[in-house]
């Protein structure tokens, strides 16, 4: 109840007393009593009305920035670490936990970045940086009072690791190229065996398709095609082509076996060593040769052939680029 209401009630009572004195009698007294009762009820209702407290002030929101510089993070390859740098932004609402918000923000950003970098090989660091930057740009918090995000994200390797990774990339390209060449060779051999040279007639048609203006030569070479198809499939010449094949048989005495140079690999380890030397024949590529030879030896050990792995490593001792033998 405020002062204005008290004054108003007092004036009302005074006015009623004056009217009662002027009128006199019991009627005036009843009127005064009724009016006073109604006024008391009104005053009691006004006094018992609940008071509404003013709204509490909103808590203060603070912002801060922190820097992460060259923090090492593990990549998918245990031998390589990427150095992570970023500008960390933190928004804190005043209250419990605001004091350590800075360390929490830096730790939160580092842990989130480490989880992403650990999925990438060092060769794919550029893609890893794009993914980390996108993820760190989203503000995340552990409650309604602390939020953190990051900008200016970079990932980098040391100079030595960057050079090694570049060599790995070049080596991977060469291996893929070699695999593609082997696949092409296998496809060509399968085509010749199963289609072009499947029968003497197929061989004749295959040759004629490449020499459309030499029909007479194709007819004369039927015996040669029969011998070629028979040799490919290690089978006897069909009776239909037997006479032609006999005429096409090469004349002259074959060279003795000892006069024929045998350049075939002497062992699987020798074949692997020739493969390594064929991929990296130059003298300055000796580190690449050693790396590839070591990886092949590791595969041999996993396949249960440590003896071949040892032979391959022995072949690499005293490695020189001279007399590189091409794969056959």
CSV table of N, CA and C in Angstrom, one decimal, residues 139-276:
chain,number,residue,atom,x,y,z
A,139,UNK,N,31.2,-23.3,-34.7
A,139,UNK,CA,31.3,-23.1,-33.2
A,139,UNK,C,30.7,-24.2,-32.5
A,140,UNK,N,31.4,-24.8,-31.6
A,140,UNK,CA,30.9,-25.9,-30.7
A,140,UNK,C,31.3,-25.5,-29.3
A,141,UNK,N,30.5,-26.0,-28.3
A,141,UNK,CA,30.7,-25.7,-26.9
A,141,UNK,C,30.4,-26.9,-26.1
A,142,UNK,N,30.9,-26.9,-24.8
A,142,UNK,CA,30.6,-28.0,-23.9
A,142,UNK,C,29.3,-27.7,-23.1
A,143,UNK,N,28.8,-26.4,-23.1
A,143,UNK,CA,27.6,-26.1,-22.4
A,143,UNK,C,27.1,-24.8,-23.0
A,144,UNK,N,26.1,-24.2,-22.4
A,144,UNK,CA,25.6,-22.9,-22.9
A,144,UNK,C,26.4,-21.7,-22.6
A,145,UNK,N,27.5,-21.9,-21.9
A,145,UNK,CA,28.3,-20.8,-21.5
A,145,UNK,C,29.7,-20.7,-22.2
A,146,UNK,N,30.1,-21.7,-22.9
A,146,UNK,CA,31.4,-21.6,-23.6
A,146,UNK,C,31.3,-22.2,-25.0
A,147,UNK,N,31.8,-21.4,-26.0
A,147,UNK,CA,31.8,-21.8,-27.4
A,147,UNK,C,33.2,-21.5,-28.0
A,148,UNK,N,33.6,-22.3,-28.9
A,148,UNK,CA,34.9,-22.1,-29.5
A,148,UNK,C,34.9,-22.5,-31.0
A,149,UNK,N,35.6,-21.7,-31.8
A,149,UNK,CA,35.8,-22.0,-33.2
A,149,UNK,C,37.1,-21.5,-33.6
A,150,UNK,N,37.6,-21.7,-34.9
A,150,UNK,CA,38.9,-21.3,-35.3
A,150,UNK,C,38.9,-20.9,-36.7
A,151,UNK,N,39.8,-20.0,-37.1
A,151,UNK,CA,40.0,-19.5,-38.4
A,151,UNK,C,41.5,-19.5,-38.7
A,152,UNK,N,41.9,-19.2,-40.0
A,152,UNK,CA,43.3,-19.1,-40.4
A,152,UNK,C,44.0,-20.5,-40.1
A,153,UNK,N,43.3,-21.6,-40.5
A,153,UNK,CA,43.8,-22.9,-40.2
A,153,UNK,C,44.9,-23.3,-41.3
A,154,UNK,N,46.0,-23.8,-40.8
A,154,UNK,CA,47.1,-24.3,-41.7
A,154,UNK,C,47.6,-25.6,-41.2
A,155,UNK,N,48.0,-26.5,-42.1
A,155,UNK,CA,48.7,-27.8,-41.8
A,155,UNK,C,50.0,-27.8,-42.6
A,156,UNK,N,51.1,-28.2,-42.0
A,156,UNK,CA,52.4,-28.2,-42.8
A,156,UNK,C,53.2,-29.3,-42.3
A,157,UNK,N,54.1,-29.8,-43.1
A,157,UNK,CA,55.1,-30.8,-42.8
A,157,UNK,C,56.5,-30.1,-42.6
A,158,UNK,N,57.4,-30.8,-41.9
A,158,UNK,CA,58.7,-30.3,-41.9
A,158,UNK,C,59.4,-30.4,-43.3
A,159,UNK,N,60.4,-29.6,-43.5
A,159,UNK,CA,61.1,-29.6,-44.8
A,159,UNK,C,61.5,-31.0,-45.2
A,160,UNK,N,62.1,-31.7,-44.3
A,160,UNK,CA,62.6,-33.1,-44.6
A,160,UNK,C,61.4,-34.0,-44.9
A,161,UNK,N,60.4,-33.9,-44.1
A,161,UNK,CA,59.2,-34.8,-44.4
A,161,UNK,C,58.6,-34.4,-45.7
A,162,UNK,N,58.5,-33.1,-46.0
A,162,UNK,CA,57.9,-32.7,-47.3
A,162,UNK,C,58.7,-33.3,-48.5
A,163,UNK,N,60.0,-33.3,-48.4
A,163,UNK,CA,60.8,-33.9,-49.5
A,163,UNK,C,60.5,-35.4,-49.6
A,164,UNK,N,60.5,-36.1,-48.5
A,164,UNK,CA,60.2,-37.5,-48.5
A,164,UNK,C,58.8,-37.8,-49.1
A,165,UNK,N,57.8,-37.0,-48.7
A,165,UNK,CA,56.5,-37.3,-49.2
A,165,UNK,C,56.4,-37.0,-50.7
A,166,UNK,N,57.1,-36.0,-51.2
A,166,UNK,CA,57.2,-35.8,-52.6
A,166,UNK,C,57.8,-37.0,-53.3
A,167,UNK,N,58.8,-37.6,-52.8
A,167,UNK,CA,59.4,-38.8,-53.4
A,167,UNK,C,58.4,-40.0,-53.3
A,168,UNK,N,57.6,-40.1,-52.2
A,168,UNK,CA,56.6,-41.1,-52.2
A,168,UNK,C,55.6,-40.9,-53.2
A,169,UNK,N,55.2,-39.7,-53.5
A,169,UNK,CA,54.1,-39.4,-54.5
A,169,UNK,C,54.6,-39.8,-55.8
A,170,UNK,N,55.9,-39.4,-56.2
A,170,UNK,CA,56.5,-39.8,-57.5
A,170,UNK,C,56.6,-41.3,-57.6
A,171,UNK,N,57.0,-42.0,-56.5
A,171,UNK,CA,57.1,-43.4,-56.6
A,171,UNK,C,55.8,-44.1,-56.8
A,172,UNK,N,54.8,-43.6,-56.1
A,172,UNK,CA,53.4,-44.2,-56.2
A,172,UNK,C,52.9,-44.0,-57.7
A,173,UNK,N,53.2,-42.8,-58.3
A,173,UNK,CA,52.8,-42.6,-59.7
A,173,UNK,C,53.5,-43.7,-60.6
A,174,UNK,N,54.8,-43.9,-60.3
A,174,UNK,CA,55.5,-44.8,-61.2
A,174,UNK,C,55.0,-46.3,-61.0
A,175,UNK,N,54.7,-46.6,-59.8
A,175,UNK,CA,54.2,-48.0,-59.5
A,175,UNK,C,52.8,-48.1,-60.2
A,176,UNK,N,52.0,-47.1,-60.1
A,176,UNK,CA,50.7,-47.2,-60.8
A,176,UNK,C,50.8,-47.3,-62.3
A,177,UNK,N,51.8,-46.5,-62.8
A,177,UNK,CA,52.1,-46.6,-64.3
A,177,UNK,C,52.5,-48.0,-64.7
A,178,UNK,N,53.4,-48.5,-63.8
A,178,UNK,CA,53.9,-49.9,-64.1
A,178,UNK,C,52.8,-50.9,-64.1
A,179,UNK,N,51.9,-50.7,-63.1
A,179,UNK,CA,50.7,-51.6,-63.0
A,179,UNK,C,49.8,-51.5,-64.2
A,180,UNK,N,49.6,-50.3,-64.6
A,180,UNK,CA,48.8,-50.1,-65.8
A,180,UNK,C,49.4,-50.7,-67.1
A,181,UNK,N,50.7,-50.6,-67.2
A,181,UNK,CA,51.4,-51.2,-68.3
A,181,UNK,C,51.3,-52.8,-68.3
A,182,UNK,N,51.5,-53.3,-67.1
A,182,UNK,CA,51.3,-54.7,-66.9
A,182,UNK,C,49.9,-55.2,-67.2
A,183,UNK,N,48.9,-54.4,-66.8
A,183,UNK,CA,47.5,-54.8,-67.1
A,183,UNK,C,47.3,-54.7,-68.6
A,184,UNK,N,47.8,-53.7,-69.2
A,184,UNK,CA,47.7,-53.6,-70.7
A,184,UNK,C,48.3,-54.8,-71.4
A,185,UNK,N,49.5,-55.2,-70.9
A,185,UNK,CA,50.2,-56.3,-71.5
A,185,UNK,C,49.4,-57.6,-71.4
A,186,UNK,N,48.9,-57.8,-70.1
A,186,UNK,CA,48.1,-59.0,-69.9
A,186,UNK,C,46.8,-59.0,-70.8
A,187,UNK,N,46.2,-57.9,-70.9
A,187,UNK,CA,45.0,-57.8,-71.7
A,187,UNK,C,45.3,-58.1,-73.2
A,188,UNK,N,46.5,-57.6,-73.7
A,188,UNK,CA,46.9,-57.9,-75.1
A,188,UNK,C,47.2,-59.4,-75.2
A,189,UNK,N,47.9,-60.0,-74.3
A,189,UNK,CA,48.2,-61.4,-74.3
A,189,UNK,C,47.0,-62.3,-74.3
A,190,UNK,N,46.0,-61.9,-73.5
A,190,UNK,CA,44.8,-62.6,-73.4
A,190,UNK,C,44.0,-62.5,-74.8
A,191,UNK,N,44.0,-61.3,-75.3
A,191,UNK,CA,43.3,-61.1,-76.6
A,191,UNK,C,44.0,-62.0,-77.7
A,192,UNK,N,45.3,-62.0,-77.8
A,192,UNK,CA,46.0,-62.8,-78.8
A,192,UNK,C,45.7,-64.3,-78.6
A,193,UNK,N,45.8,-64.7,-77.3
A,193,UNK,CA,45.6,-66.1,-77.1
A,193,UNK,C,44.2,-66.6,-77.3
A,194,UNK,N,43.2,-65.9,-76.8
A,194,UNK,CA,41.8,-66.3,-76.8
A,194,UNK,C,41.0,-65.9,-78.0
A,195,UNK,N,41.6,-64.9,-78.8
A,195,UNK,CA,40.8,-64.4,-79.9
A,195,UNK,C,41.6,-64.4,-81.2
A,196,UNK,N,42.5,-63.5,-81.2
A,196,UNK,CA,43.2,-63.4,-82.5
A,196,UNK,C,43.9,-64.6,-83.0
A,197,UNK,N,44.6,-65.4,-82.1
A,197,UNK,CA,45.3,-66.6,-82.4
A,197,UNK,C,44.6,-67.8,-81.9
A,198,UNK,N,43.3,-67.8,-81.7
A,198,UNK,CA,42.6,-68.9,-81.2
A,198,UNK,C,42.6,-70.1,-82.2
A,199,UNK,N,42.5,-69.8,-83.5
A,199,UNK,CA,42.6,-70.7,-84.6
A,199,UNK,C,43.4,-70.2,-85.7
A,200,UNK,N,43.9,-71.0,-86.6
A,200,UNK,CA,44.6,-70.4,-87.8
A,200,UNK,C,43.7,-69.4,-88.6
A,201,UNK,N,42.4,-69.7,-88.7
A,201,UNK,CA,41.6,-68.8,-89.4
A,201,UNK,C,41.5,-67.5,-88.7
A,202,UNK,N,41.3,-67.5,-87.4
A,202,UNK,CA,41.3,-66.2,-86.6
A,202,UNK,C,42.6,-65.5,-86.8
A,203,UNK,N,43.7,-66.2,-86.8
A,203,UNK,CA,45.0,-65.5,-87.0
A,203,UNK,C,45.1,-64.8,-88.4
A,204,UNK,N,44.6,-65.5,-89.4
A,204,UNK,CA,44.6,-65.0,-90.8
A,204,UNK,C,43.8,-63.7,-90.8
A,205,UNK,N,42.6,-63.8,-90.3
A,205,UNK,CA,41.6,-62.6,-90.3
A,205,UNK,C,42.2,-61.5,-89.5
A,206,UNK,N,42.8,-61.8,-88.4
A,206,UNK,CA,43.5,-60.7,-87.6
A,206,UNK,C,44.6,-60.0,-88.3
A,207,UNK,N,45.4,-60.8,-89.0
A,207,UNK,CA,46.5,-60.2,-89.8
A,207,UNK,C,46.0,-59.4,-91.0
A,208,UNK,N,44.9,-59.9,-91.6
A,208,UNK,CA,44.4,-59.3,-92.8
A,208,UNK,C,43.7,-58.0,-92.4
A,209,UNK,N,43.1,-57.9,-91.2
A,209,UNK,CA,42.4,-56.7,-90.8
A,209,UNK,C,43.4,-55.6,-90.6
A,210,UNK,N,44.7,-55.9,-90.4
A,210,UNK,CA,45.7,-54.9,-90.3
A,210,UNK,C,46.5,-54.6,-91.6
A,211,UNK,N,46.3,-55.5,-92.5
A,211,UNK,CA,46.9,-55.3,-93.9
A,211,UNK,C,45.9,-55.6,-94.9
A,212,UNK,N,45.0,-54.7,-95.1
A,212,UNK,CA,43.8,-55.0,-96.0
A,212,UNK,C,44.2,-55.1,-97.4
A,213,UNK,N,45.3,-54.5,-97.8
A,213,UNK,CA,45.7,-54.5,-99.2
A,213,UNK,C,46.7,-55.7,-99.6
A,214,UNK,N,46.8,-56.6,-98.6
A,214,UNK,CA,47.8,-57.7,-98.9
A,214,UNK,C,47.1,-59.1,-98.8
A,215,UNK,N,46.0,-59.2,-99.5
A,215,UNK,CA,45.2,-60.4,-99.5
A,215,UNK,C,46.1,-61.6,-100.0
A,216,UNK,N,46.8,-61.5,-101.1
A,216,UNK,CA,47.6,-62.6,-101.6
A,216,UNK,C,48.7,-63.0,-100.6
A,217,UNK,N,49.3,-62.1,-99.9
A,217,UNK,CA,50.2,-62.5,-98.9
A,217,UNK,C,49.6,-63.3,-97.8
A,218,UNK,N,48.4,-62.9,-97.4
A,218,UNK,CA,47.6,-63.6,-96.4
A,218,UNK,C,47.4,-65.0,-96.8
A,219,UNK,N,47.0,-65.2,-98.1
A,219,UNK,CA,46.8,-66.6,-98.5
A,219,UNK,C,48.1,-67.4,-98.4
A,220,UNK,N,49.2,-66.8,-98.8
A,220,UNK,CA,50.5,-67.6,-98.8
A,220,UNK,C,50.9,-67.9,-97.4
A,221,UNK,N,50.5,-67.1,-96.4
A,221,UNK,CA,50.9,-67.2,-95.0
A,221,UNK,C,50.0,-68.1,-94.2
A,222,UNK,N,49.1,-68.9,-94.8
A,222,UNK,CA,48.2,-69.7,-94.0
A,222,UNK,C,48.9,-70.7,-93.2
A,223,UNK,N,50.0,-71.3,-93.7
A,223,UNK,CA,50.7,-72.2,-93.0
A,223,UNK,C,51.4,-71.6,-91.7
A,224,UNK,N,51.9,-70.4,-91.9
A,224,UNK,CA,52.5,-69.7,-90.8
A,224,UNK,C,51.5,-69.4,-89.7
A,225,UNK,N,50.3,-69.0,-90.1
A,225,UNK,CA,49.3,-68.7,-89.1
A,225,UNK,C,48.9,-70.0,-88.4
A,226,UNK,N,48.9,-71.2,-89.1
A,226,UNK,CA,48.6,-72.4,-88.4
A,226,UNK,C,49.7,-72.8,-87.4
A,227,UNK,N,50.9,-72.6,-87.8
A,227,UNK,CA,52.0,-72.9,-86.8
A,227,UNK,C,51.9,-71.9,-85.6
A,228,UNK,N,51.6,-70.7,-85.9
A,228,UNK,CA,51.6,-69.7,-84.8
A,228,UNK,C,50.5,-70.0,-83.8
A,229,UNK,N,49.3,-70.4,-84.3
A,229,UNK,CA,48.2,-70.7,-83.5
A,229,UNK,C,48.5,-72.0,-82.7
A,230,UNK,N,49.1,-73.0,-83.3
A,230,UNK,CA,49.4,-74.2,-82.7
A,230,UNK,C,50.4,-74.0,-81.5
A,231,UNK,N,51.4,-73.1,-81.8
A,231,UNK,CA,52.4,-72.8,-80.8
A,231,UNK,C,51.8,-72.1,-79.6
A,232,UNK,N,50.9,-71.2,-79.8
A,232,UNK,CA,50.3,-70.4,-78.7
A,232,UNK,C,49.5,-71.3,-77.8
A,233,UNK,N,48.8,-72.3,-78.4
A,233,UNK,CA,48.0,-73.2,-77.6
A,233,UNK,C,48.6,-74.5,-77.3
A,234,UNK,N,49.9,-74.7,-77.7
A,234,UNK,CA,50.7,-75.9,-77.4
A,234,UNK,C,49.9,-77.1,-77.8
A,235,UNK,N,49.4,-77.1,-79.1
A,235,UNK,CA,48.6,-78.2,-79.6
A,235,UNK,C,49.1,-78.5,-81.0
A,236,UNK,N,48.7,-79.6,-81.5
A,236,UNK,CA,49.1,-80.1,-82.9
A,236,UNK,C,48.3,-79.3,-83.9
A,237,UNK,N,48.9,-79.1,-85.1
A,237,UNK,CA,48.3,-78.4,-86.2
A,237,UNK,C,47.1,-79.2,-86.7
A,238,UNK,N,46.0,-78.6,-87.0
A,238,UNK,CA,44.9,-79.3,-87.5
A,238,UNK,C,45.2,-79.9,-88.8
A,239,UNK,N,44.6,-81.1,-89.1
A,239,UNK,CA,44.9,-81.8,-90.4
A,239,UNK,C,44.6,-80.9,-91.6
A,240,UNK,N,43.7,-80.0,-91.6
A,240,UNK,CA,43.4,-79.1,-92.7
A,240,UNK,C,44.6,-78.3,-93.1
A,241,UNK,N,45.3,-77.8,-92.0
A,241,UNK,CA,46.5,-76.9,-92.3
A,241,UNK,C,47.8,-77.7,-92.2
A,242,UNK,N,47.8,-79.0,-92.1
A,242,UNK,CA,49.0,-79.7,-91.9
A,242,UNK,C,50.0,-79.5,-93.0
A,243,UNK,N,49.5,-79.7,-94.3
A,243,UNK,CA,50.4,-79.5,-95.4
A,243,UNK,C,51.0,-78.1,-95.5
A,244,UNK,N,50.1,-77.2,-95.3
A,244,UNK,CA,50.6,-75.8,-95.4
A,244,UNK,C,51.6,-75.5,-94.3
A,245,UNK,N,51.3,-76.0,-93.1
A,245,UNK,CA,52.2,-75.8,-92.0
A,245,UNK,C,53.6,-76.4,-92.3
A,246,UNK,N,53.7,-77.6,-92.9
A,246,UNK,CA,54.9,-78.2,-93.2
A,246,UNK,C,55.7,-77.3,-94.2
A,247,UNK,N,55.0,-76.7,-95.2
A,247,UNK,CA,55.7,-75.9,-96.1
A,247,UNK,C,56.3,-74.6,-95.5
A,248,UNK,N,55.5,-74.1,-94.4
A,248,UNK,CA,55.9,-72.9,-93.8
A,248,UNK,C,56.9,-73.1,-92.7
A,249,UNK,N,57.3,-74.3,-92.4
A,249,UNK,CA,58.2,-74.6,-91.3
A,249,UNK,C,59.6,-73.9,-91.6
A,250,UNK,N,60.2,-73.2,-90.7
A,250,UNK,CA,61.5,-72.5,-91.0
A,250,UNK,C,62.5,-73.5,-91.4
A,251,UNK,N,63.4,-73.1,-92.3
A,251,UNK,CA,64.4,-74.0,-92.8
A,251,UNK,C,65.7,-73.6,-92.1
A,252,UNK,N,66.7,-74.5,-92.2
A,252,UNK,CA,68.0,-74.3,-91.5
A,252,UNK,C,68.0,-74.9,-90.2
A,253,UNK,N,69.2,-75.1,-89.7
A,253,UNK,CA,69.4,-75.7,-88.4
A,253,UNK,C,69.3,-74.7,-87.3
A,254,UNK,N,68.6,-75.1,-86.3
A,254,UNK,CA,68.4,-74.1,-85.1
A,254,UNK,C,69.7,-74.0,-84.4
A,255,UNK,N,69.9,-72.8,-83.8
A,255,UNK,CA,71.1,-72.6,-83.0
A,255,UNK,C,71.2,-73.5,-81.8
A,256,UNK,N,72.3,-74.0,-81.4
A,256,UNK,CA,72.4,-74.8,-80.2
A,256,UNK,C,72.0,-74.0,-79.0
A,257,UNK,N,71.5,-74.8,-78.0
A,257,UNK,CA,70.9,-74.2,-76.8
A,257,UNK,C,71.9,-73.3,-76.1
A,258,UNK,N,73.2,-73.7,-76.1
A,258,UNK,CA,74.2,-73.0,-75.4
A,258,UNK,C,74.5,-71.6,-76.0
A,259,UNK,N,74.2,-71.5,-77.3
A,259,UNK,CA,74.4,-70.3,-78.0
A,259,UNK,C,73.4,-69.2,-77.8
A,260,UNK,N,72.2,-69.7,-77.3
A,260,UNK,CA,71.1,-68.8,-77.0
A,260,UNK,C,71.3,-68.1,-75.6
A,261,UNK,N,71.3,-66.8,-75.6
A,261,UNK,CA,71.5,-66.1,-74.4
A,261,UNK,C,70.3,-66.2,-73.5
A,262,UNK,N,70.5,-66.6,-72.3
A,262,UNK,CA,69.4,-66.8,-71.3
A,262,UNK,C,69.4,-65.6,-70.3
A,263,UNK,N,68.5,-64.7,-70.6
A,263,UNK,CA,68.3,-63.6,-69.7
A,263,UNK,C,67.2,-63.7,-68.7
A,264,UNK,N,66.7,-64.9,-68.6
A,264,UNK,CA,65.5,-65.1,-67.7
A,264,UNK,C,66.0,-64.9,-66.2
A,265,UNK,N,65.1,-64.3,-65.4
A,265,UNK,CA,65.5,-64.2,-64.0
A,265,UNK,C,65.8,-65.5,-63.3
A,266,UNK,N,66.8,-65.6,-62.5
A,266,UNK,CA,67.2,-66.8,-61.9
A,266,UNK,C,66.4,-67.2,-60.7
A,267,UNK,N,65.6,-66.2,-60.1
A,267,UNK,CA,64.8,-66.5,-58.9
A,267,UNK,C,63.8,-65.4,-58.8
A,268,UNK,N,62.7,-65.6,-58.0
A,268,UNK,CA,61.8,-64.5,-57.8
A,268,UNK,C,62.5,-63.2,-57.2
A,269,UNK,N,63.5,-63.4,-56.4
A,269,UNK,CA,64.2,-62.2,-55.8
A,269,UNK,C,64.9,-61.5,-56.9
A,270,UNK,N,65.5,-62.2,-57.9
A,270,UNK,CA,66.2,-61.6,-59.0
A,270,UNK,C,65.2,-60.8,-59.9
A,271,UNK,N,64.0,-61.4,-60.1
A,271,UNK,CA,62.9,-60.7,-60.8
A,271,UNK,C,62.5,-59.4,-60.1
A,272,UNK,N,62.4,-59.5,-58.8
A,272,UNK,CA,62.0,-58.3,-58.1
A,272,UNK,C,63.1,-57.2,-58.2
A,273,UNK,N,64.4,-57.7,-58.1
A,273,UNK,CA,65.5,-56.7,-58.2
A,273,UNK,C,65.5,-56.1,-59.6
A,274,UNK,N,65.2,-56.8,-60.6
A,274,UNK,CA,65.2,-56.3,-62.0
A,274,UNK,C,64.1,-55.2,-62.1
A,275,UNK,N,63.0,-55.5,-61.5
A,275,UNK,CA,61.8,-54.6,-61.5
A,275,UNK,C,62.2,-53.3,-60.8
A,276,UNK,N,62.9,-53.4,-59.7
A,276,UNK,CA,63.3,-52.1,-59.0
A,276,UNK,C,64.3,-51.3,-59.8
